[in-house]
Short mmCIF file of C-alpha atoms in Angstrom, two decimals:
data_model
loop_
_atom_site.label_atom_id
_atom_site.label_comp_id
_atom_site.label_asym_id
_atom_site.label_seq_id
_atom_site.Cartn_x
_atom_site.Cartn_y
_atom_site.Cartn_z
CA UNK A 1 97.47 -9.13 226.90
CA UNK A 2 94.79 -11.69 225.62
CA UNK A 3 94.79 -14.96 226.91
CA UNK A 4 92.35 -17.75 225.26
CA UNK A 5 91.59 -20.15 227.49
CA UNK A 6 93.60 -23.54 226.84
CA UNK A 7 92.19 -26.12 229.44
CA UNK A 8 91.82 -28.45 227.42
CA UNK A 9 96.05 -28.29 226.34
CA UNK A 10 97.67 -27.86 229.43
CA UNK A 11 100.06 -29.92 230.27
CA UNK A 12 101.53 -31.56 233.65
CA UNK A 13 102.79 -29.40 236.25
CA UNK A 14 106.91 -30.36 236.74
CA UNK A 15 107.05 -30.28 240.61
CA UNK A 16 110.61 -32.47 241.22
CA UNK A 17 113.78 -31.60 239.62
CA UNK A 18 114.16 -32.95 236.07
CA UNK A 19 117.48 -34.26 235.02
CA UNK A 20 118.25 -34.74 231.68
CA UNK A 21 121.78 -36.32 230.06
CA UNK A 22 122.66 -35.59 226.68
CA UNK A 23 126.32 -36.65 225.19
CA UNK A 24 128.73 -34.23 224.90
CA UNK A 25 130.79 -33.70 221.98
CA UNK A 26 133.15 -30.97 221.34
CA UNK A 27 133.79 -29.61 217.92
CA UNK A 28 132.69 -26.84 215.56
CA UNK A 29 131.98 -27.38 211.38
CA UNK A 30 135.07 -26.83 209.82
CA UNK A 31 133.47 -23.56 208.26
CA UNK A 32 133.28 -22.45 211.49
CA UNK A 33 134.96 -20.24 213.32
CA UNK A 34 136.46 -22.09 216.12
CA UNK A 35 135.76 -21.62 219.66
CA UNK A 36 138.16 -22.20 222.30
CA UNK A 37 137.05 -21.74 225.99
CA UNK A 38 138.59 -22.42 229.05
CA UNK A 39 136.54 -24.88 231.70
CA UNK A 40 135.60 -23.03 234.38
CA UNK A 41 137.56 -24.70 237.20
CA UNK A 42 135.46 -27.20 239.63
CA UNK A 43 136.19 -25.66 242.82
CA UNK A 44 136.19 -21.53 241.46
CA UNK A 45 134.08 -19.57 244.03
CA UNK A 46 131.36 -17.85 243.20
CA UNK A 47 130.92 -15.02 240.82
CA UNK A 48 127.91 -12.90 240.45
CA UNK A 49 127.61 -11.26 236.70
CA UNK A 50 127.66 -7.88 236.52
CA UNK A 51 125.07 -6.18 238.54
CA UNK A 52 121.83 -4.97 236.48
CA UNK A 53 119.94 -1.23 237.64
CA UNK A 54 118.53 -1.59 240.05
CA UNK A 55 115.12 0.28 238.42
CA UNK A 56 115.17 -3.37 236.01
CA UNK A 57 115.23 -5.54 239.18
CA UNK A 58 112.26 -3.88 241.15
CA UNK A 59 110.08 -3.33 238.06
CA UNK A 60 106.85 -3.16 238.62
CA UNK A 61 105.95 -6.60 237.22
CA UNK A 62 103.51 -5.21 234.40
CA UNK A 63 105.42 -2.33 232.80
CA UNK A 64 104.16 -0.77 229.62
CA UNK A 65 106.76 -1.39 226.74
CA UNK A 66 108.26 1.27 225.37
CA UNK A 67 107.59 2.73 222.28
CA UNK A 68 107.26 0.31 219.42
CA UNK A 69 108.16 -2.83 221.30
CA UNK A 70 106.14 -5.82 222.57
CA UNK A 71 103.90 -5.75 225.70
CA UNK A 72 106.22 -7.06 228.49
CA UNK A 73 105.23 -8.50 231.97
CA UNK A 74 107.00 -10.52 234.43
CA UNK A 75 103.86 -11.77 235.99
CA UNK A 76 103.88 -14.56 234.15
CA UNK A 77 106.49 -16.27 231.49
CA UNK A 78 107.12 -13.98 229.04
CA UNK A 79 106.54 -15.88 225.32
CA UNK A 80 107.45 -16.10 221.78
CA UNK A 81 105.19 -17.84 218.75
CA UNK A 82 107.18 -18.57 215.07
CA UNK A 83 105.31 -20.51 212.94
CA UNK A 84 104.40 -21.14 209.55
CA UNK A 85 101.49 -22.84 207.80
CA UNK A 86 101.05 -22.89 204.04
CA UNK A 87 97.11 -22.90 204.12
CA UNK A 88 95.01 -20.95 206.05
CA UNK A 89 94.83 -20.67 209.70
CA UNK A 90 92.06 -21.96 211.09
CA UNK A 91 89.80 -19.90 214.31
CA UNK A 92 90.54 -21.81 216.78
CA UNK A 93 94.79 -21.39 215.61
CA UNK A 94 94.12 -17.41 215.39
CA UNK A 95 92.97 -17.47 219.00
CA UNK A 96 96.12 -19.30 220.16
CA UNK A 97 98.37 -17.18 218.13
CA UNK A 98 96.27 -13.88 219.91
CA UNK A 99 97.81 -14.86 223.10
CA UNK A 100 101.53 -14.18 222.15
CA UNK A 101 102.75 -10.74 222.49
CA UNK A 102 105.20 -11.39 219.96
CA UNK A 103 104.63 -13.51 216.54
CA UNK A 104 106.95 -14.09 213.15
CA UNK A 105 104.85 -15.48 210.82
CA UNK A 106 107.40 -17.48 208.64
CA UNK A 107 108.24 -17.68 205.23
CA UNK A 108 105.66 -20.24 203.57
CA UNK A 109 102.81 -18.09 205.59
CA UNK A 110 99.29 -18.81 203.51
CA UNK A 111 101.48 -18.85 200.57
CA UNK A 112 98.91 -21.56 199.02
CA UNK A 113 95.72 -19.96 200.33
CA UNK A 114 96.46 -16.44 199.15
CA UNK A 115 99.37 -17.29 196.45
CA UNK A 116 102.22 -15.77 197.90
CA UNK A 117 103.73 -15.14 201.19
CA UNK A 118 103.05 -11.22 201.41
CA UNK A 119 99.48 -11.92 200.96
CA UNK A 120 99.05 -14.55 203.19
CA UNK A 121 101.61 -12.62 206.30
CA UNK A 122 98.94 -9.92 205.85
CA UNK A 123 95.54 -12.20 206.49
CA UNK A 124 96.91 -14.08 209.19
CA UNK A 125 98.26 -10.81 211.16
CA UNK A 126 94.43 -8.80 210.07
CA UNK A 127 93.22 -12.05 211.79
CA UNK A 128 95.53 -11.74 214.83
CA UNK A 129 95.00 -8.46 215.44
CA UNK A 130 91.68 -8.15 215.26
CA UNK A 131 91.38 -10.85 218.66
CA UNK A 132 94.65 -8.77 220.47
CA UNK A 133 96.02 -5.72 218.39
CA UNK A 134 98.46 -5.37 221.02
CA UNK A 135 100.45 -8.58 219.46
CA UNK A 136 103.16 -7.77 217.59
CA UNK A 137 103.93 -9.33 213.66
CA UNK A 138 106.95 -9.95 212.18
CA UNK A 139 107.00 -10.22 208.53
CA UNK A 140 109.83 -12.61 207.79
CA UNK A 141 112.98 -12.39 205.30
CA UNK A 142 115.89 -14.54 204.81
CA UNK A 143 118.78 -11.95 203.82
CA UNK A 144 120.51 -14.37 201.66
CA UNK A 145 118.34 -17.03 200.80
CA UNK A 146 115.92 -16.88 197.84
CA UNK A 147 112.92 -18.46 198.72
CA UNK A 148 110.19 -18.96 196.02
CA UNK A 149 106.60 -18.34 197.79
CA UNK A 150 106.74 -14.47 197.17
CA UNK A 151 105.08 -12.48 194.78
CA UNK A 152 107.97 -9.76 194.85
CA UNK A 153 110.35 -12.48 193.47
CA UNK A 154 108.70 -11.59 189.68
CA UNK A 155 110.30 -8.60 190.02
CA UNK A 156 114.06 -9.87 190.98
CA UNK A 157 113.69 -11.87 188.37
CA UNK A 158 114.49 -9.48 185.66
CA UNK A 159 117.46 -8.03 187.49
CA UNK A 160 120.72 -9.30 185.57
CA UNK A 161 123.58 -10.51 187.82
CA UNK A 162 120.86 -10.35 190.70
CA UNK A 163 122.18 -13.70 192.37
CA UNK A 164 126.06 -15.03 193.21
CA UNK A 165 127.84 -17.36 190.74
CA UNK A 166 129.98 -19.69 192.04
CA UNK A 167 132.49 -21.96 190.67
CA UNK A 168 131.80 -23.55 187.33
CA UNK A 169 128.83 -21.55 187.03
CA UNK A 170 127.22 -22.76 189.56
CA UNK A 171 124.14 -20.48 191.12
CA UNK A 172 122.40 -21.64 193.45
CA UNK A 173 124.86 -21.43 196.76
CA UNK A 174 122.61 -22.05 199.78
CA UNK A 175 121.48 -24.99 201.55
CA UNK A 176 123.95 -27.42 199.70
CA UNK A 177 122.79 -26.02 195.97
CA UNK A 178 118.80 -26.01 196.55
CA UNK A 179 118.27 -21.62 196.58
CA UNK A 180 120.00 -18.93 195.16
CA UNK A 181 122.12 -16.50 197.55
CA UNK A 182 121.25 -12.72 196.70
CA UNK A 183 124.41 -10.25 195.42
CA UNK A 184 123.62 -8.07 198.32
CA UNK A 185 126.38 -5.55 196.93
CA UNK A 186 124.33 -4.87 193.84
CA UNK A 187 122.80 -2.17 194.49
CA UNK A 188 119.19 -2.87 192.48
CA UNK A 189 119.18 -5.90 194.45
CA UNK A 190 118.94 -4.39 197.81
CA UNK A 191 116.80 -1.77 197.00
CA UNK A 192 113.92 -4.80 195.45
CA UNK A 193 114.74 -6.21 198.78
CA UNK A 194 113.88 -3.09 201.07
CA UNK A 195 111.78 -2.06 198.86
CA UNK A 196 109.53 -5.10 199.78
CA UNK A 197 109.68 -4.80 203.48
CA UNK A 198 109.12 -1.39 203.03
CA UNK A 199 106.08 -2.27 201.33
CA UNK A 200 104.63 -5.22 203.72
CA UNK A 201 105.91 -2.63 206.62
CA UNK A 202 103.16 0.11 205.52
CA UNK A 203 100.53 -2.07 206.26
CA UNK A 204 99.32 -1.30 210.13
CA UNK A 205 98.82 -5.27 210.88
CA UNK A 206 103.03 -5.84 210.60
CA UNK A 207 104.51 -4.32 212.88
CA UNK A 208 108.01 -4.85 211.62
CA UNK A 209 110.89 -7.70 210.12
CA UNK A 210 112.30 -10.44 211.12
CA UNK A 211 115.32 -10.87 209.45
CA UNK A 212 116.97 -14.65 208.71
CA UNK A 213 120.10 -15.83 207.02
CA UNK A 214 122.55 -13.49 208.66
CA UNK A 215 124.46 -16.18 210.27
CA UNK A 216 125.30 -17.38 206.73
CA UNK A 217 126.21 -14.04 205.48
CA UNK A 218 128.58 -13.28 209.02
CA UNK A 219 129.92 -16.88 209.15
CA UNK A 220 133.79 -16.91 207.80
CA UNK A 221 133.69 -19.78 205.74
CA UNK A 222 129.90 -19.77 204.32
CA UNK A 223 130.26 -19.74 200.83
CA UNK A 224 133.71 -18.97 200.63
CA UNK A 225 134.68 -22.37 198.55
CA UNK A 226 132.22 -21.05 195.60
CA UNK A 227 133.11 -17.20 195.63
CA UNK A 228 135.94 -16.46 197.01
CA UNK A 229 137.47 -14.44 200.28
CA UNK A 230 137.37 -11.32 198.72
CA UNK A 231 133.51 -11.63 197.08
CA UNK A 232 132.28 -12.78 200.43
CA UNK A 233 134.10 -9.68 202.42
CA UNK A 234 132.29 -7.57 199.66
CA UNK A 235 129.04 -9.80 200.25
CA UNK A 236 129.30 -8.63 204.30
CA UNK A 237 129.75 -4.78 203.40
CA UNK A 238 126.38 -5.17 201.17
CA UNK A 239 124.40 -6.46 203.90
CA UNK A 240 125.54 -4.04 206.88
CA UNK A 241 124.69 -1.26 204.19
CA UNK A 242 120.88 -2.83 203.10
CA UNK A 243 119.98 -3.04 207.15
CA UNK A 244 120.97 0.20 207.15
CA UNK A 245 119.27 1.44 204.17
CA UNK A 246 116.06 -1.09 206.09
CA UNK A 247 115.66 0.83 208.77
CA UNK A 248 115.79 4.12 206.70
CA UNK A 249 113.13 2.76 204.56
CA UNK A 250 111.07 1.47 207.56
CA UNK A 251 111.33 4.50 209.79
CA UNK A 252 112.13 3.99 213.27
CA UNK A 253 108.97 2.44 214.76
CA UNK A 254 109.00 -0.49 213.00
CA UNK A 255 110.58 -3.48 214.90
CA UNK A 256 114.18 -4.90 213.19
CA UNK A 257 114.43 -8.82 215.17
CA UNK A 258 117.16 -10.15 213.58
CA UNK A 259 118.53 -13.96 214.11
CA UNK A 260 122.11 -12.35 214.94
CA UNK A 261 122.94 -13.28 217.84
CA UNK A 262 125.32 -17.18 217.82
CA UNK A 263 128.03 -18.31 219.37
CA UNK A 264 131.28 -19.06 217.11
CA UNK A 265 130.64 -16.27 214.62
CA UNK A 266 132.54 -12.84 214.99
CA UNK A 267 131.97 -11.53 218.28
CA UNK A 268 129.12 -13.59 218.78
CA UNK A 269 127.31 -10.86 216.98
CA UNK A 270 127.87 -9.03 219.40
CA UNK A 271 128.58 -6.09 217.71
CA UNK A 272 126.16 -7.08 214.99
CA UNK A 273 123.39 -6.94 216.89
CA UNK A 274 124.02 -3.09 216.82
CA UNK A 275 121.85 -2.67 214.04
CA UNK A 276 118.59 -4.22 214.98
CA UNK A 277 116.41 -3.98 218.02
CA UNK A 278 117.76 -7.70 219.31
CA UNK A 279 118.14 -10.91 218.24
CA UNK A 280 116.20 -14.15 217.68
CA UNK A 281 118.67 -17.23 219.03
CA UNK A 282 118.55 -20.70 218.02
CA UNK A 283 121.60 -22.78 218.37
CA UNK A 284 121.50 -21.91 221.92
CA UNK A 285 123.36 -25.75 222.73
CA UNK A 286 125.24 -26.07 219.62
CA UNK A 287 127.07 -24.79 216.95
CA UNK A 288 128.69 -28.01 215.22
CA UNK A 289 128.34 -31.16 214.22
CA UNK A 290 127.59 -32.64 217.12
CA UNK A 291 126.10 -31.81 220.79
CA UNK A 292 128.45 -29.16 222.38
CA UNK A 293 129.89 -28.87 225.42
CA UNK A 294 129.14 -26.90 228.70
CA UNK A 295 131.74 -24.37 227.08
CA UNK A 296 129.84 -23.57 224.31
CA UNK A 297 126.48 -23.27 226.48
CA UNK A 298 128.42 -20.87 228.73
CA UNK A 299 129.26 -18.50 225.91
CA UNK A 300 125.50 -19.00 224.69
CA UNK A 301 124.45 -17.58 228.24
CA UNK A 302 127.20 -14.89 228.54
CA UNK A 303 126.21 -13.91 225.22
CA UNK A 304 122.38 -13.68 225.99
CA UNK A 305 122.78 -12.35 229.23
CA UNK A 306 124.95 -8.92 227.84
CA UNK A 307 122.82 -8.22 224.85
CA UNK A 308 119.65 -8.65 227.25
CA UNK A 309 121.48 -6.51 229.89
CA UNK A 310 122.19 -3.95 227.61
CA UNK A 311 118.66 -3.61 226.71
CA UNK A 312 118.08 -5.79 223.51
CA UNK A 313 115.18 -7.72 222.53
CA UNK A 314 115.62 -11.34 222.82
CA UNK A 315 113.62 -14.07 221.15
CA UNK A 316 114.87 -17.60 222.46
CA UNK A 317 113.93 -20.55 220.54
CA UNK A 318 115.07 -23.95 221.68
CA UNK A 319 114.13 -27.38 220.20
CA UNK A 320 112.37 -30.32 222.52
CA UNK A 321 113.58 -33.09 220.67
CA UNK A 322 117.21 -34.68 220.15
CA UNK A 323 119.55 -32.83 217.38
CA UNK A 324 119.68 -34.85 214.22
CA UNK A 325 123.55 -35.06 214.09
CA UNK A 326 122.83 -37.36 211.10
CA UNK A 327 121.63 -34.44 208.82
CA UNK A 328 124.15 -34.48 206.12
CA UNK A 329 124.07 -32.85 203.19
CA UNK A 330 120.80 -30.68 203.98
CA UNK A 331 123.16 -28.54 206.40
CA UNK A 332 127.08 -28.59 205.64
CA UNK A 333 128.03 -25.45 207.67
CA UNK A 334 126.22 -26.46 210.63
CA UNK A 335 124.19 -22.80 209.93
CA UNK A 336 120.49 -24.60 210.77
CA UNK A 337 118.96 -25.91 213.78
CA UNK A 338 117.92 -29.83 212.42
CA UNK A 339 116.04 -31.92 214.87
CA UNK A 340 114.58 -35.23 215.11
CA UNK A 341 110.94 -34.10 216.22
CA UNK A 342 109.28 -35.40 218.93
CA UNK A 343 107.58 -39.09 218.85
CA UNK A 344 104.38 -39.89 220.14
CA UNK A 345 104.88 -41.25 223.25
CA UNK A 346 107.94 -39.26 224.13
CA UNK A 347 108.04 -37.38 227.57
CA UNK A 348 109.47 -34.06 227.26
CA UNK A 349 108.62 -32.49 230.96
CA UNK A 350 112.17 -32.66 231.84
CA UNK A 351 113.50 -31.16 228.87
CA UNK A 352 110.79 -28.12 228.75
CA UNK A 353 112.12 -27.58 232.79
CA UNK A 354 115.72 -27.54 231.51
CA UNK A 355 115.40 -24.76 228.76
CA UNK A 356 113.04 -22.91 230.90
CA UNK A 357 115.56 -22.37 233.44
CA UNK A 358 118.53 -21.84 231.00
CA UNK A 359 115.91 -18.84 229.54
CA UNK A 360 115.29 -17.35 233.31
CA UNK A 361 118.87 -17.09 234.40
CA UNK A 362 119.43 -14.89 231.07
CA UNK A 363 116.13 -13.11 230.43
CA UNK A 364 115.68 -9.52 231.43
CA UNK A 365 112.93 -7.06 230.20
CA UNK A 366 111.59 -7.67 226.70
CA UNK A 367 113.21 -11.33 226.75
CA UNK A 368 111.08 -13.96 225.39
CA UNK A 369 110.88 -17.73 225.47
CA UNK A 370 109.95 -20.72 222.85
CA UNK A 371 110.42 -24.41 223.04
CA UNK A 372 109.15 -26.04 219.97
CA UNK A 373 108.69 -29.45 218.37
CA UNK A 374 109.36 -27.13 215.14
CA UNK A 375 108.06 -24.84 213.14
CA UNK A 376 105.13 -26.17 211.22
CA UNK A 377 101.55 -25.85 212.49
CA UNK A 378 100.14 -29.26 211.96
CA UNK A 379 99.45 -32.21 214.34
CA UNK A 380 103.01 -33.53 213.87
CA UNK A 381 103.94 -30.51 215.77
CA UNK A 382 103.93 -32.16 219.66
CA UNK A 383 103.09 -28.56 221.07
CA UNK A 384 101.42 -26.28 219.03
CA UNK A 385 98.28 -25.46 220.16
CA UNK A 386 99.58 -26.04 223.78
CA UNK A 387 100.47 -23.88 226.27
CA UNK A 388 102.41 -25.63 229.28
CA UNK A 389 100.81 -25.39 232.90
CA UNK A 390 104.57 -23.35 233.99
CA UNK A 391 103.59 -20.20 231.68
CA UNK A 392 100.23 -19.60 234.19
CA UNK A 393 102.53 -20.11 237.26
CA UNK A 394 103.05 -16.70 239.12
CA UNK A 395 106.44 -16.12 238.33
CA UNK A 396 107.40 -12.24 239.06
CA UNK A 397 110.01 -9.67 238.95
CA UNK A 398 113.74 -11.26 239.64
CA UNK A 399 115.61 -10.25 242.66
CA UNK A 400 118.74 -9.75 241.02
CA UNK A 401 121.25 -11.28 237.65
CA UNK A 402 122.02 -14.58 238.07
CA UNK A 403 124.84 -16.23 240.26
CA UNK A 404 127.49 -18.73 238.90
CA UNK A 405 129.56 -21.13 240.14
CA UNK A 406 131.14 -22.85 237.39
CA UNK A 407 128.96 -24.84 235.17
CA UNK A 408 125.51 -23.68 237.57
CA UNK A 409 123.83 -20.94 237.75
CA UNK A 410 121.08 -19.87 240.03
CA UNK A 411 118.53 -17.01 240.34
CA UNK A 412 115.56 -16.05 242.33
CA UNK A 413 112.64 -14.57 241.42
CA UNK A 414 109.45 -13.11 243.30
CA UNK A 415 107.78 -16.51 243.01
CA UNK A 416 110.25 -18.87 241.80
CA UNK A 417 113.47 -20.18 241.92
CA UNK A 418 115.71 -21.74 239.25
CA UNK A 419 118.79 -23.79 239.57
CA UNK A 420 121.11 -25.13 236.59
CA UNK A 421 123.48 -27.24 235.90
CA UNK A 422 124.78 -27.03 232.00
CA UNK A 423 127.04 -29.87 232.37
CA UNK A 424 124.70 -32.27 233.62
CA UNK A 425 121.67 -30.85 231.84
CA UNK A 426 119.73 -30.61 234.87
CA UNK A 427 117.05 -28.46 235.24
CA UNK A 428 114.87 -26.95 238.34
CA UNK A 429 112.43 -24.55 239.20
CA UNK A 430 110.99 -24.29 242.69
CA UNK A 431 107.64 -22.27 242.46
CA UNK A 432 106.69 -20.02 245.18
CA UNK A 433 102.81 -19.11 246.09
CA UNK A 434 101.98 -15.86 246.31
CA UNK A 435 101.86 -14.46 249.34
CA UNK A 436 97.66 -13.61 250.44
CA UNK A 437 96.56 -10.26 251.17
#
């Protein structure tokens, strides 16, 4: 893979351990499905998770991916880039962007440069590819959500009966009454809808979908007040029958990352996940209202941890900066990640050594890793254009699955190893040299 040169970016080395306290509040939006856990008990001995093959522990540590799939290598830490930008990306942004193995361009992508956001998906991932073709690009839809930057929409447009109608006549359903939600079991709906990722998909530069807005669709009360039980069970069977009818379109090199994967919906998805090549996960700390408890972040790892063992992609995303519990009417159900952002002066070493070592007691192959200060690329953005001095540490193949003892977790790797403690939201990595020749 690529790698620009980032000198001037890098960051401090985190040599101590790094403790960070957040409060803990349990609780789940009323929509929610309701999770109830049960504490793991203080003194419980150890338990080791289910062993993995033993082929995945002593890979060599720069396998070539298989098939379709992004370049994978344990040599180092294995990242993720999502990002938007409405104008164009600049050079010196395309060079960054070259070093990721694995890119979604978002939804807004070069919408105002090139008018729309198919057009602008497809300069930015020419640009990308011609620094590192082996990068991957996601072209991004929301399943539900009708966003207004693409050129596609002119079509949907003419479709009667094309979006849900709630109560009262009321049609636009997502994000608190700002978008329309798609009829997804309308069959001239779906087919505009694959029919346009079928479309951006033909193009060589995008190398598959990401697919958003699934939570919403899954989640048991989403929507429910405005259309009713039995519209939204209908509403579920229309979307497990468009990815289907995606991945026929598509063919089956063409990569299907779905944001499936959360805790508190059925299964976890779980089961959902079946349909895609893995999951994109946000919400990794909380589902609810407020900051969750260890519980919840215990299902978040059990969750990651099978769907990576079983050989899913895995796209983790986790925010640097405090949740903004004080978010209100932009997110009801709790469905969106909402943070404060990072401030100028703020120190986020010990938080970026936290999530780290929540990501490297879960990943496995084809697992990849993103903290953010959001999704935007402009200077408000505290890391883009950044790449911390812990991705260029030697980290290697790990010995084995992690090991837990109640709320901590430990694993070792060829160069490192990570300790953490979910309760106290402590964080540490101890990083090995290499050994000399």
């Amino acid at each position: 893979m690529a790698r620009a040169a980032f000198s001037k970016y890098k960051m401090k080395l985190i040599k101590t351990p790094s403790i960070l306290f957040l409060a803990l509040f349990a609780g789940l939006s009323p929509s929610c499905k309701k999770v109830e856990v049960t504490p793991p008990a203080p003194t419980a001995q150890v338990q080791e998770a289910p062993p993995v093959p033993a082929a995945q522990v002593a890979e060599e540590p720069s396998a070539p991916a298989p098939n379709h799939w992004p370049e994978f290598s344990w040599d180092r830490v294995p990242t993720y880039m999502h990002i938007r930008k409405a104008k164009n990306f600049t050079e010196d942004e395309i060079k960054y962007l070259a070093t990721f193995p694995l890119v979604t361009f978002e939804k807004t992508t070069g919408s105002e440069t090139y008018q729309s956001t198919e057009d602008g998906t497809l300069a930015a991932a020419k640009a990308v590819k011609e620094i590192n073709p082996s990068t991957k690009v996601l072209y991004y839809r929301n399943v539900t959500v009708h966003y207004g930057t693409y050129k596609a929409n002119a079509e949907i447009d003419k479709v009667p009966g094309a979006f849900l109608v709630g109560k009262q006549g009321k049609t636009k359903l997502n994000l608190n009454g700002k978008y329309e939600a798609y009829d997804l079991n309308a069959p001239q709906v779906r087919e505009w809808w694959v029919g346009n990722v079928k479309q951006l998909c033909a193009d060589p530069v995008i190398d598959g979908v990401f697919l958003d807005g699934i939570v919403k669709v899954l989640s048991l009360g989403y929507m429910v007040r405005d259309i009713g039980k039995e519209r939204k069970a209908a509403l579920v069977e229309g979307y497990k029958t468009m990815m289907t009818e995606t991945r026929q379109a598509i063919g089956p090199d063409k990569i299907m990352l779905a944001n499936v994967l959360r805790v508190g919906t059925p299964d976890n998805g779980l089961e959902a996940i079946k349909q895609f090549d893995g999951s994109y996960l946000e919400h990794f700390e909380t589902f609810g209202e407020k900051v969750a408890s260890g519980n919840y972040l215990a299902q978040s790892i059990e969750t990651f941890q099978k769907a990576a063992r079983e050989g899913y992609m895995i796209a983790m995303t986790v925010g640097l900066s405090e949740m903004d519990t004080a978010d209100g009417e932009r997110n009801l159900h709790k469905t969106d990640e909402i943070r404060k952002g990072l401030g100028k002066n703020d120190d986020y070493s010990k938080r970026l050594t936290y999530l780290l070592s929540l990501f490297l007691v879960c990943a496995e192959k084809h697992s990849y890793f993103l903290a953010h200060d959001g999704y935007h690329a402009f200077k408000k953005n505290k890391v883009w254009m950044t790449r911390p001095a812990e991705f260029d540490r030697p980290l290697g193949p790990p010995k084995g699955p992690a090991v837990q003892d109640g709320y901590i977790y430990t694993r070792e790797f060829a160069h490192a190893k990570v300790r953490v403690d979910i309760d106290k939201q402590v964080g540490e990595i101890e990083w090995l040299e290499p050994e000399k020749n």
